[in-house]
Structures are given as C-alpha cells and as structure tokens.
PDB file of C-alpha atoms in Angstrom:
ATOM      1  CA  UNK M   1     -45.090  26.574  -3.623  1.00  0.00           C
ATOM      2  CA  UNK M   2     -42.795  30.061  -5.255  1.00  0.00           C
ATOM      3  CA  UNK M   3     -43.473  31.317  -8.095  1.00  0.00           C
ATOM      4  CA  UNK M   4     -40.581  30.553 -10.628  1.00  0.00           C
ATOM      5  CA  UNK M   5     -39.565  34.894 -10.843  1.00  0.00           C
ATOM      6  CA  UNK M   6     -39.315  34.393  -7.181  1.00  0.00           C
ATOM      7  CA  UNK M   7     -35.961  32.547  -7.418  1.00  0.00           C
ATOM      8  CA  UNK M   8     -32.469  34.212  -7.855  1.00  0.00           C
ATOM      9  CA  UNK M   9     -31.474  33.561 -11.821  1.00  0.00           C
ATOM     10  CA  UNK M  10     -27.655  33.287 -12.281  1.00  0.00           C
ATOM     11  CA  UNK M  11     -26.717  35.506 -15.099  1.00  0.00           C
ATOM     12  CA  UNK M  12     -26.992  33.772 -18.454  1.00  0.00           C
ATOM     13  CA  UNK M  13     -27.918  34.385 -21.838  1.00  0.00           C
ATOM     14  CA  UNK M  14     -28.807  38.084 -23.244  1.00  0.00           C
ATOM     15  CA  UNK M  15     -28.666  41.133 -19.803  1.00  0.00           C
ATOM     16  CA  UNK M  16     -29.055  44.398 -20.290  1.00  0.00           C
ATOM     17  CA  UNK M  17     -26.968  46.832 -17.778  1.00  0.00           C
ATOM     18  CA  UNK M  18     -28.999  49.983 -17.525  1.00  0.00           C
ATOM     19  CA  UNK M  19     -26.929  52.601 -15.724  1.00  0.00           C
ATOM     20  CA  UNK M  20     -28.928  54.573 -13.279  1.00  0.00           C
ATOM     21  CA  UNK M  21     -31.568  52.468 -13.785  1.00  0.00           C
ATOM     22  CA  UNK M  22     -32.415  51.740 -10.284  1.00  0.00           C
ATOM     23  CA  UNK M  23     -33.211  55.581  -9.564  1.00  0.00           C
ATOM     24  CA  UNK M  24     -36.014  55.090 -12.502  1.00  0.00           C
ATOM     25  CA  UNK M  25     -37.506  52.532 -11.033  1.00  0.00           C
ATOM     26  CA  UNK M  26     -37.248  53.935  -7.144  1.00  0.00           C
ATOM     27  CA  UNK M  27     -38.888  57.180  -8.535  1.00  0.00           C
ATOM     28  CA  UNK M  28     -42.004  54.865 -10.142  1.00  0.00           C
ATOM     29  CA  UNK M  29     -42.819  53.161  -7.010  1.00  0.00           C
ATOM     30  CA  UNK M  30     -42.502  56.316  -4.917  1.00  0.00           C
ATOM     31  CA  UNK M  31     -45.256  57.357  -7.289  1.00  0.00           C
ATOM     32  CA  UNK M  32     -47.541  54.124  -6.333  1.00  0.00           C
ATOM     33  CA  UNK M  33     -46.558  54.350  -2.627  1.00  0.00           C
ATOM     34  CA  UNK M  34     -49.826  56.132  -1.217  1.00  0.00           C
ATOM     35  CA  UNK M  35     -51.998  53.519  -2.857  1.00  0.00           C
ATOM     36  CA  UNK M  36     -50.287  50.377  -1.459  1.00  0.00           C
ATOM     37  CA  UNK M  37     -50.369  52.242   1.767  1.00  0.00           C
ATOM     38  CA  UNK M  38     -54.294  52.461   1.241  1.00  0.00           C
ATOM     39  CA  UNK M  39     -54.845  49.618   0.124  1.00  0.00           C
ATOM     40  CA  UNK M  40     -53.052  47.969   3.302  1.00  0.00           C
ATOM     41  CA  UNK M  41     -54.709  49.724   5.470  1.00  0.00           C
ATOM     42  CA  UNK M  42     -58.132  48.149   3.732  1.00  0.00           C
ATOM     43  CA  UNK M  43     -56.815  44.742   3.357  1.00  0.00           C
ATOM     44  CA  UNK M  44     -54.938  44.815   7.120  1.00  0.00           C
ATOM     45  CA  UNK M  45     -58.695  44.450   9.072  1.00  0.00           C
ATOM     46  CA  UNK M  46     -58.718  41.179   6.975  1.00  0.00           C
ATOM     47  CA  UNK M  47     -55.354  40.153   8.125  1.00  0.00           C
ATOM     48  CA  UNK M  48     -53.366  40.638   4.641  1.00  0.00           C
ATOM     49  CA  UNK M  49     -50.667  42.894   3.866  1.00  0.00           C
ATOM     50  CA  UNK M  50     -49.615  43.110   0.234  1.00  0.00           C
ATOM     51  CA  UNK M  51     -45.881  43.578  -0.561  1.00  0.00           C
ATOM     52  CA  UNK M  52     -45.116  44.881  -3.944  1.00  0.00           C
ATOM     53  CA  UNK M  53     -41.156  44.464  -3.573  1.00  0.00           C
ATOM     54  CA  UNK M  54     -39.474  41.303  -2.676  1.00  0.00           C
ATOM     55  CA  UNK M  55     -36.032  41.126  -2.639  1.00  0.00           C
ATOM     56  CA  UNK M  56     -33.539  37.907  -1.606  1.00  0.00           C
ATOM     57  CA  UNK M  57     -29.547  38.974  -1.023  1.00  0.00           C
ATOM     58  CA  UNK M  58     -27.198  35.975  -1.918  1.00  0.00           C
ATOM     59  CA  UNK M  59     -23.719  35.898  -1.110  1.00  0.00           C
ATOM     60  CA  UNK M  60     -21.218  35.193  -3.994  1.00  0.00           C
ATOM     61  CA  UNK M  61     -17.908  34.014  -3.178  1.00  0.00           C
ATOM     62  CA  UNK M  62     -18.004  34.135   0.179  1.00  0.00           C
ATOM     63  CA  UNK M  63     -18.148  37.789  -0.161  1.00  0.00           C
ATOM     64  CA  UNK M  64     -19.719  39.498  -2.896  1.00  0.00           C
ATOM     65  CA  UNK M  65     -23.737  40.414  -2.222  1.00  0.00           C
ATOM     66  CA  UNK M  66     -26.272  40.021  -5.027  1.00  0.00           C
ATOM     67  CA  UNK M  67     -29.592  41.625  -4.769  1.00  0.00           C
ATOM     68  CA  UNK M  68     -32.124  40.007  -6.384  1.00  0.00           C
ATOM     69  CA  UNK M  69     -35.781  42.250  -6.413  1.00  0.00           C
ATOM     70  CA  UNK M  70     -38.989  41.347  -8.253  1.00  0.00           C
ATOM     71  CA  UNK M  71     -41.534  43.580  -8.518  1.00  0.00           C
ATOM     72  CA  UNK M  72     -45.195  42.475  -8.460  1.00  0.00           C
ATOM     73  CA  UNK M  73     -47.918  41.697  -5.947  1.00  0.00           C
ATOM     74  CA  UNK M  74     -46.607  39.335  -3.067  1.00  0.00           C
ATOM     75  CA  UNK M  75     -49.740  38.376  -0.464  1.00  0.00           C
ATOM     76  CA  UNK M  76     -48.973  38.123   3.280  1.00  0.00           C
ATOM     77  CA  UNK M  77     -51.289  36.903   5.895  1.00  0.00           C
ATOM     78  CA  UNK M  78     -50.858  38.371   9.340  1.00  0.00           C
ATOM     79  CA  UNK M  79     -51.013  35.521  12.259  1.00  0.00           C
ATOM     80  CA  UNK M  80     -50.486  37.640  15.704  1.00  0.00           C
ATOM     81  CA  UNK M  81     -47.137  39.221  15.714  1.00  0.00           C
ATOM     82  CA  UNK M  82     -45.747  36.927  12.269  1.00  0.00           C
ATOM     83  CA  UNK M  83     -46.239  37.408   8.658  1.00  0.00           C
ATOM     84  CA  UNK M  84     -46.498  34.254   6.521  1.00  0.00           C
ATOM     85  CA  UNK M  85     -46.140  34.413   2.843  1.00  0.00           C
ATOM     86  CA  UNK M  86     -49.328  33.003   1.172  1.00  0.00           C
ATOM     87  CA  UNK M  87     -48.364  33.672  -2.694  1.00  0.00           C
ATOM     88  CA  UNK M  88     -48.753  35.826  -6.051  1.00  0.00           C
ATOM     89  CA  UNK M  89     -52.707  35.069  -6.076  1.00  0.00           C
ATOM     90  CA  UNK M  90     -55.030  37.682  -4.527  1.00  0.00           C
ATOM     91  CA  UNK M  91     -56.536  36.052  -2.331  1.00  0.00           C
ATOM     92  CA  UNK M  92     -60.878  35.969  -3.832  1.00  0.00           C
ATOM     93  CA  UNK M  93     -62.245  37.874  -0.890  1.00  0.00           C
ATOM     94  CA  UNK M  94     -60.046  40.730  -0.729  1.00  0.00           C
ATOM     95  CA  UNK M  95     -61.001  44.126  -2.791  1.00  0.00           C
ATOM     96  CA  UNK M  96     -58.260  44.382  -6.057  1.00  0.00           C
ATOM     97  CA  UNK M  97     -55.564  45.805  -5.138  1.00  0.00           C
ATOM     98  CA  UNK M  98     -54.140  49.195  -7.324  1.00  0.00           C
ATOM     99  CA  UNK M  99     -52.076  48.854 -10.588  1.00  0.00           C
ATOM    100  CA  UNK M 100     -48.450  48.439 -10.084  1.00  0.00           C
ATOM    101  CA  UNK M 101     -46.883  49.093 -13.524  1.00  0.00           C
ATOM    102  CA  UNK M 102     -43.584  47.165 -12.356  1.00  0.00           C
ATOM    103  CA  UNK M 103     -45.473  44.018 -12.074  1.00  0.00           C
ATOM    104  CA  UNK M 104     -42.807  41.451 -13.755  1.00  0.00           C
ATOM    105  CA  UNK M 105     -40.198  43.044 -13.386  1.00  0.00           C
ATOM    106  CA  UNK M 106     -37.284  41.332 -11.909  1.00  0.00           C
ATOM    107  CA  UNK M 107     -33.947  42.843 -11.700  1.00  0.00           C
ATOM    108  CA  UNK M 108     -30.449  42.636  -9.966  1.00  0.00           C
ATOM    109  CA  UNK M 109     -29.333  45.730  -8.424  1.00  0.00           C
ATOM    110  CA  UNK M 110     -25.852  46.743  -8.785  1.00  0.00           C
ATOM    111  CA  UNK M 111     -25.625  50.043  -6.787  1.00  0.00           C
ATOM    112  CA  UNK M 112     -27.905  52.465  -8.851  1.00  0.00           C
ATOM    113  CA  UNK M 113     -27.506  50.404 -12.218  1.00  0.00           C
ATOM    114  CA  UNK M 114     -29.598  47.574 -12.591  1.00  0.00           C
ATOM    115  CA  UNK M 115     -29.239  44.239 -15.075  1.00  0.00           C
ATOM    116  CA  UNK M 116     -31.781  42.510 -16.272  1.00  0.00           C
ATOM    117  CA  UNK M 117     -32.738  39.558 -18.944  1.00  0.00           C
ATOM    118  CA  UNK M 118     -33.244  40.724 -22.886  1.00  0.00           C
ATOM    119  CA  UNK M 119     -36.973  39.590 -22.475  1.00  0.00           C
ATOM    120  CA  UNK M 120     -37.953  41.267 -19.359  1.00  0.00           C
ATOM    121  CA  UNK M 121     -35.676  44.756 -20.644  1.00  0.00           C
ATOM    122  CA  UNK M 122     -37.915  44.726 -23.456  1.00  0.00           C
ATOM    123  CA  UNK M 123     -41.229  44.984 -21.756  1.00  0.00           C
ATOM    124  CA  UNK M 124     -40.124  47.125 -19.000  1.00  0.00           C
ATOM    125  CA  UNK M 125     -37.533  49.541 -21.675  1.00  0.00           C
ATOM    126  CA  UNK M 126     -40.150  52.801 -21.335  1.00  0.00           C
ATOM    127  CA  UNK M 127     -39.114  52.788 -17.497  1.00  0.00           C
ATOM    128  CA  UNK M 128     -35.650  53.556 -18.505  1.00  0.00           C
ATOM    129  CA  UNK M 129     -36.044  56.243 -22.034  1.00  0.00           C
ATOM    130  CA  UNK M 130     -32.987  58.137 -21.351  1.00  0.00           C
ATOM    131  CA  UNK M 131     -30.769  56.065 -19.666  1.00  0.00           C
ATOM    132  CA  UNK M 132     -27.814  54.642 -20.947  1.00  0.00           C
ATOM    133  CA  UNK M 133     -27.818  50.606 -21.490  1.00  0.00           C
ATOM    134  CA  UNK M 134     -25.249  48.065 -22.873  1.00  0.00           C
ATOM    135  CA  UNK M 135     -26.105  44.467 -23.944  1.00  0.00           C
ATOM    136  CA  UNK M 136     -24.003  41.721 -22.028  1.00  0.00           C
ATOM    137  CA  UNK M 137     -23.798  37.918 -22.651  1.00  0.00           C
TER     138      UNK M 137
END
C-alpha cells in the first residue's frame, strides 16, 4: 500500500516555479539533520530507520530525468543487511520521532529551482520569503 504523495504527479493544473528554491529547502533540513540522526540511532536497536526524504527519478523521453522528492516521515524496517519500506505510520511502539516542518511537501527539482502544485506552494510559501516565483499552467 503507498501513500497517494508517494507517486510521481505529471504536471497539471496551477505550479509554482520557485527559483532557488531548492537551496531553501536543503538549508531547512540541514537544520533538522542532528535530530533524525538521534532519533535513528534510538529507533535503529528496534530495527527502524526513519527516512525523511524520498525521492523517485523518472525518465522522460527517453532522456530527460525528473526528480520527484516528498518530504515527510517514511518508516523502514531493517531485516539483516535489507531495508523494507513499511509506510507513513509510526509504527505504535516506537518513541515520536522530531518535528520535520517539510512534512507534505512534495516537489520536483529542476536543478536549484523547484515546482510545485498551487495548493502545496501555499502551505509551504514561508520556506521560500525572498525568492523569486512565477505561476505556470
């Protein structure tokens, strides 16, 4: 079972193209690092790893590379030397994990500018106050 933000979107409707945007958002996790690195180092004697990136590359064309990331809390469980993905749902005996203020946020990265959908811009906008945007449709 994914999660529906887990699957590439093909451009449509209202994007927003925020230039630079990706160095915003690079700079923000940075900042959140330490305590993932913590809290997998907790959560790793119980066999979990949480991942608070996912990306998936599609090729367009036959050529062209999309990257898709999402931003959020993505649960691994560790069997021997493999990871298997085991969902967006903490799992009810693990400690809660630290706040990752990109949770939602799904984007696709075009160098260091980044588009994303009208209704995810909007609740993610204060990551990107002085950047320079431009609505697409």
């Amino acid at each position: 079972m994914r999660n529906d933000l887990e699957k590439p979107n093909e451009p449509h409707g209202c994007k927003i193209i925020v230039y630079d945007g990706y160095l915003d958002i690079i700079s923000l996790l940075n900042d959140i690092k330490e305590n993932i690195y913590k809290y997998n180092a907790e959560i790793s004697q119980k066999g979990y790893y949480l991942k608070p990136v996912h990306k998936v590359y599609k090729i367009k064309n036959g050529k062209n590379k999309v990257i898709y990331e999402y931003y959020g809390r993505y649960w691994w469980k560790k069997l021997g030397k493999k990871m298997i993905y085991s969902g967006t749902t903490k799992p009810k005996w693990l400690p809660s994990p630290p706040d990752n203020p990109l949770d939602g946020l799904s984007v696709i990265k075009d160098g260091k500018n980044v588009i994303i959908d009208c209704f995810i811009y909007d609740k993610f906008k204060w990551i990107f106050k002085d950047r320079k945007t431009e609505r697409t449709w």
